mmCIF file of C-alpha atoms in Angstrom:
data_model
loop_
_atom_site.group_PDB
_atom_site.id
_atom_site.type_symbol
_atom_site.label_atom_id
_atom_site.label_comp_id
_atom_site.label_asym_id
_atom_site.label_seq_id
_atom_site.Cartn_x
_atom_site.Cartn_y
_atom_site.Cartn_z
ATOM 1 C CA MET E 294 0.118 -0.281 0.187
ATOM 2 C CA ASN E 295 1.444 3.410 -0.847
ATOM 3 C CA GLU E 296 0.739 6.082 1.987
ATOM 4 C CA VAL E 297 1.300 9.800 1.674
ATOM 5 C CA PRO E 298 4.095 10.135 4.640
ATOM 6 C CA ASN E 299 2.828 13.114 6.562
ATOM 7 C CA PRO E 300 0.808 15.348 4.202
ATOM 8 C CA PRO E 301 1.642 19.008 4.403
ATOM 9 C CA ALA E 302 -0.957 20.787 6.630
ATOM 10 C CA PRO E 303 -3.572 23.227 4.829
ATOM 11 C CA VAL E 304 -1.840 26.816 4.797
ATOM 12 C CA VAL E 305 -4.231 29.681 4.925
ATOM 13 C CA ILE E 306 -2.873 32.960 3.658
ATOM 14 C CA TYR E 307 -3.818 36.433 4.123
ATOM 15 C CA THR E 308 -2.771 39.278 1.473
ATOM 16 C CA ASP E 309 -2.978 42.695 1.227
ATOM 17 C CA GLY E 310 -1.099 45.845 -0.496
ATOM 18 C CA ALA E 311 -0.861 49.492 0.656
ATOM 19 C CA CYS E 312 -0.032 52.701 -1.319
ATOM 20 C CA LYS E 313 0.603 56.326 0.139
ATOM 21 C CA GLY E 314 -0.462 57.889 -3.091
ATOM 22 C CA ASN E 315 -1.075 56.088 -6.167
ATOM 23 C CA PRO E 316 1.538 56.057 -7.220
ATOM 24 C CA GLY E 317 3.550 56.640 -4.295
ATOM 25 C CA PRO E 318 5.622 54.433 -1.481
ATOM 26 C CA GLY E 319 3.732 51.070 -1.393
ATOM 27 C CA GLY E 320 3.914 48.180 0.810
ATOM 28 C CA TRP E 321 2.775 44.731 0.524
ATOM 29 C CA GLY E 322 2.269 42.127 3.452
ATOM 30 C CA ALA E 323 1.257 38.468 4.110
ATOM 31 C CA LEU E 324 -0.047 36.305 7.109
ATOM 32 C CA LEU E 325 0.523 32.434 6.722
ATOM 33 C CA ASN E 326 -0.827 29.981 8.703
ATOM 34 C CA SER E 327 -0.326 26.174 8.726
ATOM 35 C CA GLY E 328 -0.817 23.737 11.468
ATOM 36 C CA GLY E 329 -0.770 25.945 14.514
ATOM 37 C CA THR E 330 2.369 28.091 12.915
ATOM 38 C CA CYS E 331 2.090 31.577 11.894
ATOM 39 C CA LYS E 332 4.381 33.272 9.615
ATOM 40 C CA GLU E 333 4.143 37.048 8.564
ATOM 41 C CA ILE E 334 5.876 38.676 5.720
ATOM 42 C CA PHE E 335 6.057 42.267 4.517
ATOM 43 C CA GLY E 336 8.053 44.560 2.136
ATOM 44 C CA GLY E 337 7.839 47.773 -0.030
ATOM 45 C CA GLU E 338 8.790 50.116 -2.861
ATOM 46 C CA LEU E 339 9.016 53.761 -2.920
ATOM 47 C CA GLY E 340 7.476 54.392 -6.535
ATOM 48 C CA THR E 341 4.673 51.855 -7.221
ATOM 49 C CA THR E 342 0.614 51.431 -7.053
ATOM 50 C CA ASN E 343 -1.627 49.853 -4.867
ATOM 51 C CA ASN E 344 -2.300 47.155 -7.943
ATOM 52 C CA ARG E 345 1.257 46.302 -7.810
ATOM 53 C CA MET E 346 1.338 45.422 -4.196
ATOM 54 C CA GLU E 347 -1.629 43.638 -4.128
ATOM 55 C CA ILE E 348 -0.002 41.478 -6.832
ATOM 56 C CA MET E 349 3.337 41.539 -4.899
ATOM 57 C CA ALA E 350 1.715 40.461 -1.638
ATOM 58 C CA VAL E 351 0.354 37.084 -3.383
ATOM 59 C CA ILE E 352 3.684 36.429 -5.510
ATOM 60 C CA GLU E 353 5.763 36.609 -1.808
ATOM 61 C CA ALA E 354 3.125 34.435 -0.020
ATOM 62 C CA LEU E 355 2.920 31.697 -2.410
ATOM 63 C CA SER E 356 6.758 31.684 -3.210
ATOM 64 C CA ALA E 357 7.307 31.462 0.735
ATOM 65 C CA LEU E 358 5.802 28.001 0.393
ATOM 66 C CA LYS E 359 8.549 25.213 0.609
ATOM 67 C CA ARG E 360 6.485 22.407 -1.121
ATOM 68 C CA PRO E 361 2.875 21.802 -2.602
ATOM 69 C CA CYS E 362 0.358 22.671 -0.455
ATOM 70 C CA GLN E 363 -3.212 22.777 -0.246
ATOM 71 C CA VAL E 364 -3.860 26.501 0.006
ATOM 72 C CA THR E 365 -6.710 29.269 0.757
ATOM 73 C CA VAL E 366 -5.568 32.545 -0.314
ATOM 74 C CA HIS E 367 -7.686 35.364 1.376
ATOM 75 C CA LEU E 368 -7.258 38.754 -0.657
ATOM 76 C CA ASP E 369 -9.544 41.805 -0.750
ATOM 77 C CA SER E 370 -8.225 42.688 -4.248
ATOM 78 C CA GLU E 371 -11.137 41.881 -6.798
ATOM 79 C CA TYR E 372 -8.442 43.103 -9.500
ATOM 80 C CA VAL E 373 -5.905 40.239 -8.087
ATOM 81 C CA LEU E 374 -8.791 37.515 -7.560
ATOM 82 C CA LYS E 375 -10.427 37.989 -11.247
ATOM 83 C CA GLY E 376 -7.006 38.351 -12.850
ATOM 84 C CA ILE E 377 -5.462 35.280 -11.712
ATOM 85 C CA THR E 378 -8.740 33.224 -11.682
ATOM 86 C CA GLU E 379 -10.500 34.661 -15.047
ATOM 87 C CA TRP E 380 -8.516 37.170 -17.047
ATOM 88 C CA ILE E 381 -5.170 35.819 -17.083
ATOM 89 C CA HIS E 382 -6.224 32.610 -19.446
ATOM 90 C CA GLY E 383 -7.337 35.215 -22.151
ATOM 91 C CA TRP E 384 -4.103 37.449 -21.834
ATOM 92 C CA LYS E 385 -2.053 34.702 -22.238
ATOM 93 C CA ALA E 386 -3.749 33.664 -25.349
ATOM 94 C CA ARG E 387 -3.697 37.264 -26.989
ATOM 95 C CA GLY E 388 0.091 37.463 -26.221
ATOM 96 C CA TRP E 389 -0.405 39.591 -22.879
ATOM 97 C CA ARG E 390 -2.995 41.939 -24.620
ATOM 98 C CA THR E 391 -6.419 42.893 -23.011
ATOM 99 C CA ALA E 392 -9.424 41.957 -24.950
ATOM 100 C CA ALA E 393 -9.121 45.624 -26.279
ATOM 101 C CA LYS E 394 -5.565 44.702 -27.554
ATOM 102 C CA ALA E 395 -3.917 47.118 -24.950
ATOM 103 C CA PRO E 396 -0.965 45.776 -22.978
ATOM 104 C CA VAL E 397 -1.968 44.063 -19.892
ATOM 105 C CA LYS E 398 -0.982 46.609 -17.013
ATOM 106 C CA ASN E 399 1.715 45.326 -14.814
ATOM 107 C CA VAL E 400 2.573 42.692 -16.846
ATOM 108 C CA ASP E 401 5.809 41.797 -15.425
ATOM 109 C CA LEU E 402 4.090 40.826 -12.006
ATOM 110 C CA TRP E 403 0.938 38.892 -13.648
ATOM 111 C CA GLN E 404 3.901 36.649 -15.342
ATOM 112 C CA ARG E 405 5.739 36.236 -12.039
ATOM 113 C CA LEU E 406 2.241 35.314 -10.398
ATOM 114 C CA ASP E 407 1.493 32.879 -13.078
ATOM 115 C CA ALA E 408 4.657 31.112 -12.979
ATOM 116 C CA VAL E 409 4.630 31.070 -9.134
ATOM 117 C CA VAL E 410 1.203 29.589 -9.424
ATOM 118 C CA SER E 411 1.832 27.102 -11.717
ATOM 119 C CA ALA E 412 5.220 25.964 -10.675
ATOM 120 C CA GLY E 413 4.447 25.778 -7.113
ATOM 121 C CA GLY E 414 2.066 22.409 -7.450
ATOM 122 C CA HIS E 415 -0.507 24.023 -4.960
ATOM 123 C CA HIS E 416 -4.174 23.735 -5.032
ATOM 124 C CA ILE E 417 -5.524 26.912 -4.401
ATOM 125 C CA ASP E 418 -8.741 28.079 -3.301
ATOM 126 C CA TRP E 419 -9.030 31.985 -4.148
ATOM 127 C CA ARG E 420 -11.329 33.976 -1.694
ATOM 128 C CA TRP E 421 -12.221 37.428 -1.730
ATOM 129 C CA VAL E 422 -12.891 39.319 1.548
ATOM 130 C CA ARG E 423 -14.172 42.649 2.122
ATOM 131 C CA GLY E 424 -11.103 44.583 3.138
ATOM 132 C CA HIS E 425 -11.264 46.825 6.450
ATOM 133 C CA ALA E 426 -14.347 45.148 7.276
ATOM 134 C CA GLY E 427 -13.023 43.534 10.576
ATOM 135 C CA ASP E 428 -11.627 40.240 9.334
ATOM 136 C CA PRO E 429 -8.880 39.451 11.664
ATOM 137 C CA GLY E 430 -6.494 38.036 9.175
ATOM 138 C CA ASN E 431 -7.579 40.666 6.501
ATOM 139 C CA GLU E 432 -6.822 43.386 8.984
ATOM 140 C CA ARG E 433 -3.258 41.934 9.908
ATOM 141 C CA ALA E 434 -2.191 41.911 6.188
ATOM 142 C CA ASP E 435 -3.097 45.337 6.070
ATOM 143 C CA ALA E 436 -1.216 46.326 9.123
ATOM 144 C CA LEU E 437 1.868 44.538 7.379
ATOM 145 C CA ALA E 438 1.521 45.921 4.132
ATOM 146 C CA ASN E 439 1.569 49.459 5.882
ATOM 147 C CA LYS E 440 4.667 48.156 7.759
ATOM 148 C CA GLY E 441 6.218 47.439 4.161
ATOM 149 C CA VAL E 442 5.110 51.245 3.559
ATOM 150 C CA GLU E 443 6.946 52.609 6.379
ATOM 151 C CA MET E 444 10.337 50.423 5.811
ATOM 152 C CA ALA E 445 10.233 51.434 2.191
ATOM 153 C CA LEU E 446 10.422 55.078 3.290
ATOM 154 C CA ALA E 447 12.544 54.674 6.012
ATOM 155 C CA ASN E 448 15.403 52.673 3.973
ATOM 156 C CA GLY E 449 14.291 53.526 0.407
ATOM 157 C CA ARG E 450 14.231 49.835 -0.704
ATOM 158 C CA ALA E 451 12.213 47.219 -0.646
ATOM 159 C CA ASP E 452 14.009 44.380 1.067
ATOM 160 C CA PRO E 453 11.192 41.642 2.011
ATOM 161 C CA GLN E 454 11.157 40.999 5.738
ATOM 162 C CA ARG E 455 10.546 37.377 6.698
#
């Protein structure tokens, strides 16, 4: 009989992005929970947009996983949710162009997110949550994203904190 030796515990992720001005200094944050262990990560950039930080939060969170997992990603960005679950298929088929034939905005990050999702071997359940509505995981991810903004302003760079 082939038994799977200790399959990894499911991972619950909350992500968020923040920007002070749009464009302006921004940050991303993610909260990862699995089997009673919690990990917080965040980072930031000086000249960015909120949408870029929302995508970065998901890229960094999924990149932090060391092996294929059952993952639930909670995010308050409909842009990222629809982008990764709906729009990306058409963008790729059209050579990273929108239905209106315009270049896809943030294509560099969409391609990175696509690569992380494709290569990770994860089974991902994407869930939208209303931002700033009292969800503890979302509120913590928001606080981490704001720490990323503060770090970018203080350091003038985007080194992630893990």
